[in-house]
Amino acid sequence: MAILEGLKYTKSHEWVKENGDGTVTVGLTDYAQQELGDLVFVNLPMAGDAVTAGEAFGDVESVKAVSDVFSPVSGEVAEINEELLDAPQLINETPYDAWFIKVENVGDTEELLSAAEYETFLAQGE
């Protein structure tokens, strides 16, 4: 299971990448995609939608169940990864490349974990 340095993480297993332009990119961690199993459908918000830290912005459907995806930050959706709509399996194949949304006007980042903190969190059995 991969946990990449330089990203931030949430206890609900999303990752956040700061893009250096005031936006962040959000996706599901390697741990999350392993737990969910083979993903067959992704439901994403639309560009311009507001997202709130800790609240669901979309969901993923696996062969096991449908699971919410929670926003790690508050802000506005600047862009969605339309490629995932046709190829949700990319999340299983390369979870840190298969981003879901880019968020601008970012706030509420206090709860984000470093890679080391996330690794400790997982080791404690969630």
Short mmCIF file of N, CA, C and O in Angstrom, two decimals:
data_model
loop_
_atom_site.label_atom_id
_atom_site.label_comp_id
_atom_site.label_asym_id
_atom_site.label_seq_id
_atom_site.Cartn_x
_atom_site.Cartn_y
_atom_site.Cartn_z
N MET A 1 0.85 -1.18 0.00
CA MET A 1 0.00 0.00 0.00
C MET A 1 0.90 1.24 0.00
O MET A 1 1.80 1.37 0.81
N ALA A 2 0.62 2.14 -0.90
CA ALA A 2 1.44 3.34 -1.05
C ALA A 2 0.83 4.53 -0.31
O ALA A 2 -0.38 4.76 -0.35
N ILE A 3 1.70 5.26 0.40
CA ILE A 3 1.36 6.55 0.99
C ILE A 3 2.45 7.51 0.51
O ILE A 3 3.62 7.32 0.82
N LEU A 4 2.08 8.49 -0.28
CA LEU A 4 3.06 9.37 -0.89
C LEU A 4 3.39 10.57 -0.01
O LEU A 4 2.50 11.21 0.54
N GLU A 5 4.68 10.87 0.10
CA GLU A 5 5.13 12.09 0.77
C GLU A 5 4.69 13.29 -0.08
O GLU A 5 4.56 13.18 -1.29
N GLY A 6 4.48 14.41 0.57
CA GLY A 6 4.13 15.61 -0.17
C GLY A 6 2.64 15.81 -0.36
O GLY A 6 2.21 16.86 -0.84
N LEU A 7 1.87 14.79 -0.03
CA LEU A 7 0.41 14.91 -0.07
C LEU A 7 -0.10 15.04 1.35
O LEU A 7 0.58 14.66 2.30
N LYS A 8 -1.32 15.53 1.49
CA LYS A 8 -2.02 15.54 2.77
C LYS A 8 -3.12 14.48 2.69
O LYS A 8 -3.57 14.12 1.59
N TYR A 9 -3.58 14.02 3.84
CA TYR A 9 -4.55 12.93 3.89
C TYR A 9 -5.67 13.23 4.88
O TYR A 9 -5.52 14.08 5.76
N THR A 10 -6.76 12.49 4.75
CA THR A 10 -7.87 12.60 5.69
C THR A 10 -8.11 11.26 6.34
O THR A 10 -7.72 10.21 5.81
N LYS A 11 -8.82 11.28 7.47
CA LYS A 11 -9.17 10.04 8.14
C LYS A 11 -10.25 9.27 7.39
O LYS A 11 -10.49 8.11 7.68
N SER A 12 -10.88 9.90 6.39
CA SER A 12 -11.85 9.20 5.55
C SER A 12 -11.20 8.72 4.24
O SER A 12 -11.87 8.31 3.31
N HIS A 13 -9.85 8.79 4.17
CA HIS A 13 -9.03 8.17 3.13
C HIS A 13 -9.07 8.89 1.77
O HIS A 13 -9.02 8.25 0.73
N GLU A 14 -9.12 10.22 1.82
CA GLU A 14 -8.90 11.01 0.61
C GLU A 14 -7.49 11.62 0.70
O GLU A 14 -6.97 11.81 1.78
N TRP A 15 -6.90 11.91 -0.47
CA TRP A 15 -5.61 12.62 -0.49
C TRP A 15 -5.82 14.00 -1.09
O TRP A 15 -6.76 14.22 -1.86
N VAL A 16 -4.91 14.91 -0.71
CA VAL A 16 -4.97 16.30 -1.18
C VAL A 16 -3.58 16.70 -1.65
O VAL A 16 -2.60 16.51 -0.94
N LYS A 17 -3.52 17.27 -2.85
CA LYS A 17 -2.26 17.77 -3.38
C LYS A 17 -2.41 19.27 -3.58
O LYS A 17 -3.33 19.72 -4.28
N GLU A 18 -1.50 20.05 -2.96
CA GLU A 18 -1.49 21.49 -3.19
C GLU A 18 -0.81 21.75 -4.53
O GLU A 18 0.29 21.27 -4.77
N ASN A 19 -1.48 22.52 -5.41
CA ASN A 19 -0.99 22.71 -6.76
C ASN A 19 -0.09 23.94 -6.91
O ASN A 19 0.46 24.15 -7.99
N GLY A 20 0.03 24.74 -5.86
CA GLY A 20 0.91 25.90 -5.93
C GLY A 20 0.27 27.13 -6.57
O GLY A 20 0.92 28.17 -6.69
N ASP A 21 -0.99 27.00 -6.98
CA ASP A 21 -1.68 28.13 -7.60
C ASP A 21 -2.95 28.51 -6.83
O ASP A 21 -3.84 29.15 -7.36
N GLY A 22 -3.02 28.05 -5.58
CA GLY A 22 -4.20 28.32 -4.76
C GLY A 22 -5.28 27.26 -4.89
O GLY A 22 -6.30 27.34 -4.23
N THR A 23 -5.04 26.26 -5.74
CA THR A 23 -6.00 25.16 -5.88
C THR A 23 -5.40 23.90 -5.28
O THR A 23 -4.19 23.81 -5.09
N VAL A 24 -6.27 22.94 -4.99
CA VAL A 24 -5.83 21.61 -4.56
C VAL A 24 -6.52 20.56 -5.42
O VAL A 24 -7.60 20.79 -5.95
N THR A 25 -5.87 19.42 -5.54
CA THR A 25 -6.42 18.27 -6.25
C THR A 25 -6.77 17.22 -5.19
O THR A 25 -6.03 17.04 -4.24
N VAL A 26 -7.90 16.54 -5.39
CA VAL A 26 -8.42 15.58 -4.41
C VAL A 26 -8.64 14.23 -5.07
O VAL A 26 -9.16 14.16 -6.19
N GLY A 27 -8.26 13.16 -4.37
CA GLY A 27 -8.51 11.80 -4.86
C GLY A 27 -8.65 10.83 -3.70
O GLY A 27 -8.63 11.24 -2.53
N LEU A 28 -8.80 9.56 -4.01
CA LEU A 28 -8.90 8.50 -3.00
C LEU A 28 -7.55 7.84 -2.82
O LEU A 28 -6.83 7.61 -3.78
N THR A 29 -7.23 7.49 -1.57
CA THR A 29 -5.94 6.87 -1.28
C THR A 29 -5.87 5.43 -1.79
O THR A 29 -6.89 4.80 -2.09
N ASP A 30 -4.65 4.94 -1.84
CA ASP A 30 -4.41 3.54 -2.21
C ASP A 30 -5.14 2.62 -1.23
O ASP A 30 -5.75 1.63 -1.62
N TYR A 31 -5.09 2.96 0.06
CA TYR A 31 -5.80 2.17 1.07
C TYR A 31 -7.29 2.09 0.75
O TYR A 31 -7.89 1.01 0.79
N ALA A 32 -7.89 3.24 0.42
CA ALA A 32 -9.34 3.28 0.15
C ALA A 32 -9.70 2.41 -1.04
O ALA A 32 -10.65 1.62 -0.99
N GLN A 33 -8.94 2.52 -2.13
CA GLN A 33 -9.31 1.73 -3.32
C GLN A 33 -9.13 0.25 -3.06
O GLN A 33 -9.89 -0.56 -3.56
N GLN A 34 -8.15 -0.14 -2.23
CA GLN A 34 -7.98 -1.56 -1.90
C GLN A 34 -9.16 -2.07 -1.08
O GLN A 34 -9.66 -3.18 -1.30
N GLU A 35 -9.61 -1.26 -0.13
CA GLU A 35 -10.74 -1.64 0.71
C GLU A 35 -12.04 -1.73 -0.09
O GLU A 35 -12.87 -2.59 0.18
N LEU A 36 -12.21 -0.84 -1.05
CA LEU A 36 -13.45 -0.80 -1.83
C LEU A 36 -13.53 -1.93 -2.85
O LEU A 36 -14.61 -2.39 -3.19
N GLY A 37 -12.40 -2.36 -3.38
CA GLY A 37 -12.40 -3.37 -4.42
C GLY A 37 -12.55 -2.72 -5.79
O GLY A 37 -12.35 -1.52 -5.95
N ASP A 38 -12.91 -3.52 -6.78
CA ASP A 38 -12.98 -3.03 -8.16
C ASP A 38 -14.08 -1.99 -8.32
O ASP A 38 -15.27 -2.28 -8.11
N LEU A 39 -13.69 -0.78 -8.71
CA LEU A 39 -14.65 0.31 -8.89
C LEU A 39 -15.26 0.27 -10.28
O LEU A 39 -14.56 0.08 -11.28
N VAL A 40 -16.58 0.43 -10.33
CA VAL A 40 -17.30 0.32 -11.60
C VAL A 40 -18.06 1.59 -11.97
O VAL A 40 -18.54 1.71 -13.10
N PHE A 41 -18.19 2.55 -11.04
CA PHE A 41 -18.93 3.77 -11.33
C PHE A 41 -18.46 4.88 -10.40
O PHE A 41 -18.15 4.62 -9.23
N VAL A 42 -18.41 6.10 -10.93
CA VAL A 42 -18.03 7.28 -10.15
C VAL A 42 -19.07 8.36 -10.40
O VAL A 42 -19.47 8.60 -11.54
N ASN A 43 -19.52 9.00 -9.34
CA ASN A 43 -20.45 10.12 -9.42
C ASN A 43 -19.73 11.36 -8.89
O ASN A 43 -19.34 11.39 -7.72
N LEU A 44 -19.53 12.36 -9.74
CA LEU A 44 -18.78 13.56 -9.37
C LEU A 44 -19.68 14.79 -9.40
O LEU A 44 -20.69 14.81 -10.09
N PRO A 45 -19.28 15.85 -8.66
CA PRO A 45 -20.05 17.10 -8.72
C PRO A 45 -19.78 17.80 -10.05
O PRO A 45 -19.03 17.29 -10.89
N MET A 46 -20.34 18.96 -10.22
CA MET A 46 -20.09 19.76 -11.43
C MET A 46 -19.15 20.91 -11.08
O MET A 46 -19.12 21.37 -9.93
N ALA A 47 -18.40 21.37 -12.06
CA ALA A 47 -17.56 22.55 -11.86
C ALA A 47 -18.46 23.69 -11.40
O ALA A 47 -19.57 23.87 -11.91
N GLY A 48 -17.99 24.42 -10.42
CA GLY A 48 -18.77 25.52 -9.86
C GLY A 48 -19.52 25.15 -8.60
O GLY A 48 -19.97 26.02 -7.86
N ASP A 49 -19.68 23.85 -8.34
CA ASP A 49 -20.35 23.41 -7.11
C ASP A 49 -19.49 23.73 -5.89
O ASP A 49 -18.26 23.64 -5.94
N ALA A 50 -20.14 24.04 -4.80
CA ALA A 50 -19.43 24.25 -3.54
C ALA A 50 -19.22 22.91 -2.87
O ALA A 50 -20.06 22.02 -2.95
N VAL A 51 -18.05 22.76 -2.21
CA VAL A 51 -17.78 21.58 -1.40
C VAL A 51 -17.43 22.06 0.01
O VAL A 51 -16.88 23.15 0.20
N THR A 52 -17.78 21.23 0.98
CA THR A 52 -17.53 21.56 2.38
C THR A 52 -16.71 20.45 3.03
O THR A 52 -17.03 19.26 2.85
N ALA A 53 -15.68 20.85 3.75
CA ALA A 53 -14.81 19.87 4.41
C ALA A 53 -15.65 18.93 5.27
O ALA A 53 -16.50 19.37 6.04
N GLY A 54 -15.43 17.63 5.10
CA GLY A 54 -16.11 16.62 5.89
C GLY A 54 -17.45 16.19 5.34
O GLY A 54 -18.08 15.27 5.86
N GLU A 55 -17.90 16.81 4.25
CA GLU A 55 -19.18 16.43 3.64
C GLU A 55 -18.95 15.75 2.30
O GLU A 55 -17.99 16.05 1.59
N ALA A 56 -19.84 14.84 1.93
CA ALA A 56 -19.72 14.09 0.68
C ALA A 56 -19.87 15.02 -0.52
O ALA A 56 -20.74 15.90 -0.53
N PHE A 57 -19.02 14.82 -1.52
CA PHE A 57 -19.16 15.57 -2.78
C PHE A 57 -19.46 14.64 -3.94
O PHE A 57 -19.79 15.07 -5.03
N GLY A 58 -19.37 13.36 -3.72
CA GLY A 58 -19.64 12.38 -4.76
C GLY A 58 -19.62 10.99 -4.16
O GLY A 58 -19.57 10.84 -2.93
N ASP A 59 -19.68 9.99 -5.03
CA ASP A 59 -19.58 8.62 -4.53
C ASP A 59 -18.95 7.73 -5.57
O ASP A 59 -18.84 8.09 -6.74
N VAL A 60 -18.52 6.57 -5.09
CA VAL A 60 -17.97 5.55 -5.97
C VAL A 60 -18.74 4.25 -5.72
O VAL A 60 -19.16 3.99 -4.60
N GLU A 61 -18.91 3.50 -6.78
CA GLU A 61 -19.59 2.22 -6.66
C GLU A 61 -18.60 1.12 -7.02
O GLU A 61 -17.95 1.17 -8.07
N SER A 62 -18.49 0.17 -6.12
CA SER A 62 -17.64 -0.99 -6.38
C SER A 62 -18.54 -2.20 -6.54
O SER A 62 -19.76 -2.10 -6.42
N VAL A 63 -17.91 -3.34 -6.78
CA VAL A 63 -18.69 -4.56 -6.87
C VAL A 63 -19.28 -4.92 -5.51
O VAL A 63 -20.21 -5.71 -5.42
N LYS A 64 -18.75 -4.30 -4.43
CA LYS A 64 -19.21 -4.57 -3.07
C LYS A 64 -20.33 -3.63 -2.62
O LYS A 64 -21.29 -4.06 -1.98
N ALA A 65 -20.17 -2.32 -2.88
CA ALA A 65 -21.09 -1.34 -2.28
C ALA A 65 -20.89 0.03 -2.92
O ALA A 65 -19.95 0.25 -3.68
N VAL A 66 -21.77 0.96 -2.55
CA VAL A 66 -21.61 2.36 -2.93
C VAL A 66 -21.07 3.10 -1.70
O VAL A 66 -21.56 2.92 -0.59
N SER A 67 -20.04 3.90 -1.91
CA SER A 67 -19.41 4.62 -0.81
C SER A 67 -19.28 6.10 -1.15
O SER A 67 -18.93 6.45 -2.28
N ASP A 68 -19.58 6.95 -0.18
CA ASP A 68 -19.41 8.39 -0.36
C ASP A 68 -17.93 8.74 -0.42
O ASP A 68 -17.09 8.09 0.20
N VAL A 69 -17.64 9.82 -1.15
CA VAL A 69 -16.31 10.41 -1.16
C VAL A 69 -16.46 11.78 -0.50
O VAL A 69 -17.31 12.58 -0.91
N PHE A 70 -15.66 12.03 0.53
CA PHE A 70 -15.80 13.24 1.33
C PHE A 70 -14.76 14.28 0.94
O PHE A 70 -13.62 13.95 0.64
N SER A 71 -15.18 15.54 0.96
CA SER A 71 -14.26 16.62 0.64
C SER A 71 -13.33 16.87 1.82
O SER A 71 -13.80 17.08 2.94
N PRO A 72 -12.03 16.88 1.57
CA PRO A 72 -11.09 17.17 2.65
C PRO A 72 -10.97 18.66 2.96
O PRO A 72 -10.40 19.04 3.97
N VAL A 73 -11.49 19.50 2.06
CA VAL A 73 -11.39 20.95 2.20
C VAL A 73 -12.73 21.57 1.83
O VAL A 73 -13.58 20.93 1.21
N SER A 74 -12.89 22.84 2.16
CA SER A 74 -14.03 23.62 1.67
C SER A 74 -13.56 24.48 0.50
O SER A 74 -12.39 24.86 0.44
N GLY A 75 -14.47 24.77 -0.40
CA GLY A 75 -14.13 25.61 -1.54
C GLY A 75 -15.12 25.41 -2.67
O GLY A 75 -16.26 25.00 -2.46
N GLU A 76 -14.64 25.68 -3.88
CA GLU A 76 -15.48 25.56 -5.08
C GLU A 76 -14.79 24.64 -6.07
O GLU A 76 -13.58 24.73 -6.28
N VAL A 77 -15.56 23.75 -6.68
CA VAL A 77 -15.00 22.82 -7.67
C VAL A 77 -14.59 23.61 -8.91
O VAL A 77 -15.43 24.23 -9.58
N ALA A 78 -13.30 23.59 -9.20
CA ALA A 78 -12.77 24.28 -10.38
C ALA A 78 -12.81 23.38 -11.60
O ALA A 78 -13.01 23.84 -12.72
N GLU A 79 -12.63 22.07 -11.36
CA GLU A 79 -12.54 21.12 -12.46
C GLU A 79 -12.82 19.72 -11.94
O GLU A 79 -12.52 19.42 -10.78
N ILE A 80 -13.40 18.87 -12.78
CA ILE A 80 -13.56 17.46 -12.43
C ILE A 80 -12.75 16.62 -13.42
O ILE A 80 -12.46 17.06 -14.54
N ASN A 81 -12.40 15.42 -13.01
CA ASN A 81 -11.67 14.51 -13.87
C ASN A 81 -12.68 13.68 -14.66
O ASN A 81 -13.11 12.62 -14.21
N GLU A 82 -13.04 14.17 -15.83
CA GLU A 82 -14.07 13.50 -16.64
C GLU A 82 -13.65 12.12 -17.10
O GLU A 82 -14.48 11.27 -17.37
N GLU A 83 -12.35 11.88 -17.16
CA GLU A 83 -11.83 10.57 -17.57
C GLU A 83 -12.35 9.46 -16.65
O GLU A 83 -12.61 8.34 -17.10
N LEU A 84 -12.53 9.77 -15.36
CA LEU A 84 -13.00 8.76 -14.41
C LEU A 84 -14.44 8.32 -14.68
O LEU A 84 -14.82 7.21 -14.32
N LEU A 85 -15.24 9.21 -15.29
CA LEU A 85 -16.64 8.86 -15.57
C LEU A 85 -16.72 7.67 -16.52
O LEU A 85 -17.63 6.84 -16.40
N ASP A 86 -15.78 7.60 -17.46
CA ASP A 86 -15.76 6.49 -18.42
C ASP A 86 -14.82 5.36 -18.01
O ASP A 86 -14.92 4.25 -18.53
N ALA A 87 -13.90 5.65 -17.08
CA ALA A 87 -12.90 4.65 -16.71
C ALA A 87 -12.64 4.68 -15.19
O ALA A 87 -11.54 5.01 -14.75
N PRO A 88 -13.64 4.31 -14.37
CA PRO A 88 -13.45 4.35 -12.92
C PRO A 88 -12.36 3.39 -12.43
O PRO A 88 -11.81 3.59 -11.35
N GLN A 89 -12.02 2.40 -13.23
CA GLN A 89 -10.98 1.45 -12.84
C GLN A 89 -9.61 2.12 -12.70
O GLN A 89 -8.71 1.57 -12.05
N LEU A 90 -9.44 3.32 -13.26
CA LEU A 90 -8.18 4.04 -13.10
C LEU A 90 -7.87 4.31 -11.63
O LEU A 90 -6.71 4.38 -11.24
N ILE A 91 -8.91 4.45 -10.81
CA ILE A 91 -8.72 4.68 -9.38
C ILE A 91 -8.03 3.47 -8.75
O ILE A 91 -7.16 3.61 -7.91
N ASN A 92 -8.41 2.27 -9.18
CA ASN A 92 -7.78 1.05 -8.68
C ASN A 92 -6.35 0.91 -9.22
O ASN A 92 -5.46 0.44 -8.52
N GLU A 93 -6.16 1.32 -10.47
CA GLU A 93 -4.86 1.11 -11.11
C GLU A 93 -3.80 2.10 -10.61
O GLU A 93 -2.67 1.71 -10.32
N THR A 94 -4.15 3.38 -10.55
CA THR A 94 -3.19 4.42 -10.14
C THR A 94 -3.92 5.46 -9.28
O THR A 94 -4.26 6.55 -9.76
N PRO A 95 -4.17 5.15 -8.01
CA PRO A 95 -5.01 6.02 -7.18
C PRO A 95 -4.47 7.44 -7.01
O PRO A 95 -5.25 8.37 -6.80
N TYR A 96 -3.15 7.62 -7.09
CA TYR A 96 -2.61 8.96 -6.88
C TYR A 96 -2.51 9.77 -8.18
O TYR A 96 -2.16 10.94 -8.16
N ASP A 97 -2.83 9.14 -9.31
CA ASP A 97 -2.94 9.87 -10.58
C ASP A 97 -4.41 10.10 -10.93
O ASP A 97 -4.74 11.03 -11.66
N ALA A 98 -5.28 9.24 -10.44
CA ALA A 98 -6.71 9.28 -10.77
C ALA A 98 -7.44 10.24 -9.83
O ALA A 98 -8.22 9.82 -8.99
N TRP A 99 -7.18 11.53 -10.00
CA TRP A 99 -7.81 12.54 -9.14
C TRP A 99 -9.30 12.68 -9.48
O TRP A 99 -9.73 12.35 -10.58
N PHE A 100 -10.06 13.19 -8.52
CA PHE A 100 -11.50 13.37 -8.69
C PHE A 100 -11.85 14.80 -9.06
O PHE A 100 -12.54 15.04 -10.03
N ILE A 101 -11.41 15.74 -8.20
CA ILE A 101 -11.76 17.15 -8.42
C ILE A 101 -10.57 18.04 -8.09
O ILE A 101 -9.67 17.65 -7.34
N LYS A 102 -10.59 19.23 -8.68
CA LYS A 102 -9.69 20.31 -8.28
C LYS A 102 -10.56 21.38 -7.63
O LYS A 102 -11.65 21.70 -8.13
N VAL A 103 -10.09 21.91 -6.49
CA VAL A 103 -10.87 22.85 -5.70
C VAL A 103 -10.12 24.18 -5.62
O VAL A 103 -8.91 24.19 -5.40
N GLU A 104 -10.87 25.29 -5.80
CA GLU A 104 -10.29 26.62 -5.63
C GLU A 104 -10.97 27.31 -4.45
O GLU A 104 -11.96 26.80 -3.92
N ASN A 105 -10.44 28.46 -4.05
CA ASN A 105 -10.94 29.19 -2.87
C ASN A 105 -10.94 28.26 -1.66
O ASN A 105 -11.93 28.13 -0.95
N VAL A 106 -9.80 27.61 -1.44
CA VAL A 106 -9.66 26.53 -0.47
C VAL A 106 -9.62 27.05 0.97
O VAL A 106 -8.93 28.01 1.27
N GLY A 107 -10.38 26.38 1.84
CA GLY A 107 -10.36 26.66 3.27
C GLY A 107 -10.55 25.38 4.05
O GLY A 107 -10.73 24.30 3.47
N ASP A 108 -10.52 25.49 5.37
CA ASP A 108 -10.76 24.35 6.27
C ASP A 108 -9.76 23.22 6.04
O ASP A 108 -10.14 22.07 5.86
N THR A 109 -8.49 23.55 6.09
CA THR A 109 -7.45 22.53 5.88
C THR A 109 -6.82 22.04 7.17
O THR A 109 -5.91 21.22 7.14
N GLU A 110 -7.32 22.49 8.31
CA GLU A 110 -6.70 22.19 9.60
C GLU A 110 -6.69 20.70 9.94
O GLU A 110 -5.82 20.24 10.68
N GLU A 111 -7.65 19.95 9.46
CA GLU A 111 -7.78 18.53 9.84
C GLU A 111 -6.93 17.60 8.97
O GLU A 111 -6.91 16.40 9.21
N LEU A 112 -6.23 18.13 7.98
CA LEU A 112 -5.46 17.28 7.08
C LEU A 112 -4.24 16.70 7.79
O LEU A 112 -3.62 17.34 8.63
N LEU A 113 -3.90 15.46 7.42
CA LEU A 113 -2.79 14.73 8.03
C LEU A 113 -1.61 14.69 7.08
O LEU A 113 -1.78 14.58 5.86
N SER A 114 -0.40 14.70 7.63
CA SER A 114 0.80 14.46 6.82
C SER A 114 0.85 12.97 6.46
O SER A 114 0.10 12.15 7.02
N ALA A 115 1.77 12.61 5.57
CA ALA A 115 1.92 11.19 5.21
C ALA A 115 2.24 10.35 6.44
O ALA A 115 1.68 9.27 6.64
N ALA A 116 3.13 10.84 7.31
CA ALA A 116 3.51 10.10 8.52
C ALA A 116 2.32 9.97 9.47
O ALA A 116 2.10 8.90 10.05
N GLU A 117 1.55 11.04 9.62
CA GLU A 117 0.37 10.99 10.49
C GLU A 117 -0.68 10.02 9.95
O GLU A 117 -1.31 9.28 10.71
N TYR A 118 -0.85 10.00 8.63
CA TYR A 118 -1.82 9.08 8.01
C TYR A 118 -1.37 7.63 8.19
O TYR A 118 -2.16 6.75 8.51
N GLU A 119 -0.08 7.39 8.01
CA GLU A 119 0.46 6.05 8.19
C GLU A 119 0.23 5.58 9.64
O GLU A 119 -0.18 4.44 9.88
N THR A 120 0.45 6.45 10.61
CA THR A 120 0.20 6.13 12.02
C THR A 120 -1.28 5.84 12.25
O THR A 120 -1.64 4.88 12.94
N PHE A 121 -2.13 6.66 11.66
CA PHE A 121 -3.59 6.48 11.76
C PHE A 121 -3.99 5.09 11.24
O PHE A 121 -4.75 4.37 11.90
N LEU A 122 -3.46 4.70 10.09
CA LEU A 122 -3.80 3.38 9.54
C LEU A 122 -3.26 2.26 10.43
O LEU A 122 -3.94 1.24 10.62
N ALA A 123 -2.08 2.45 10.97
CA ALA A 123 -1.47 1.43 11.82
C ALA A 123 -2.28 1.20 13.10
O ALA A 123 -2.27 0.12 13.68
N GLN A 124 -3.01 2.23 13.52
CA GLN A 124 -3.83 2.13 14.73
C GLN A 124 -5.18 1.46 14.44
O GLN A 124 -6.03 1.35 15.32
N GLY A 125 -5.38 1.05 13.19
CA GLY A 125 -6.60 0.34 12.82
C GLY A 125 -7.79 1.26 12.68
O GLY A 125 -8.93 0.87 12.93
N GLU A 126 -7.54 2.48 12.24
CA GLU A 126 -8.57 3.50 12.00
C GLU A 126 -9.26 3.85 13.29
O GLU A 126 -10.45 3.98 13.37
#
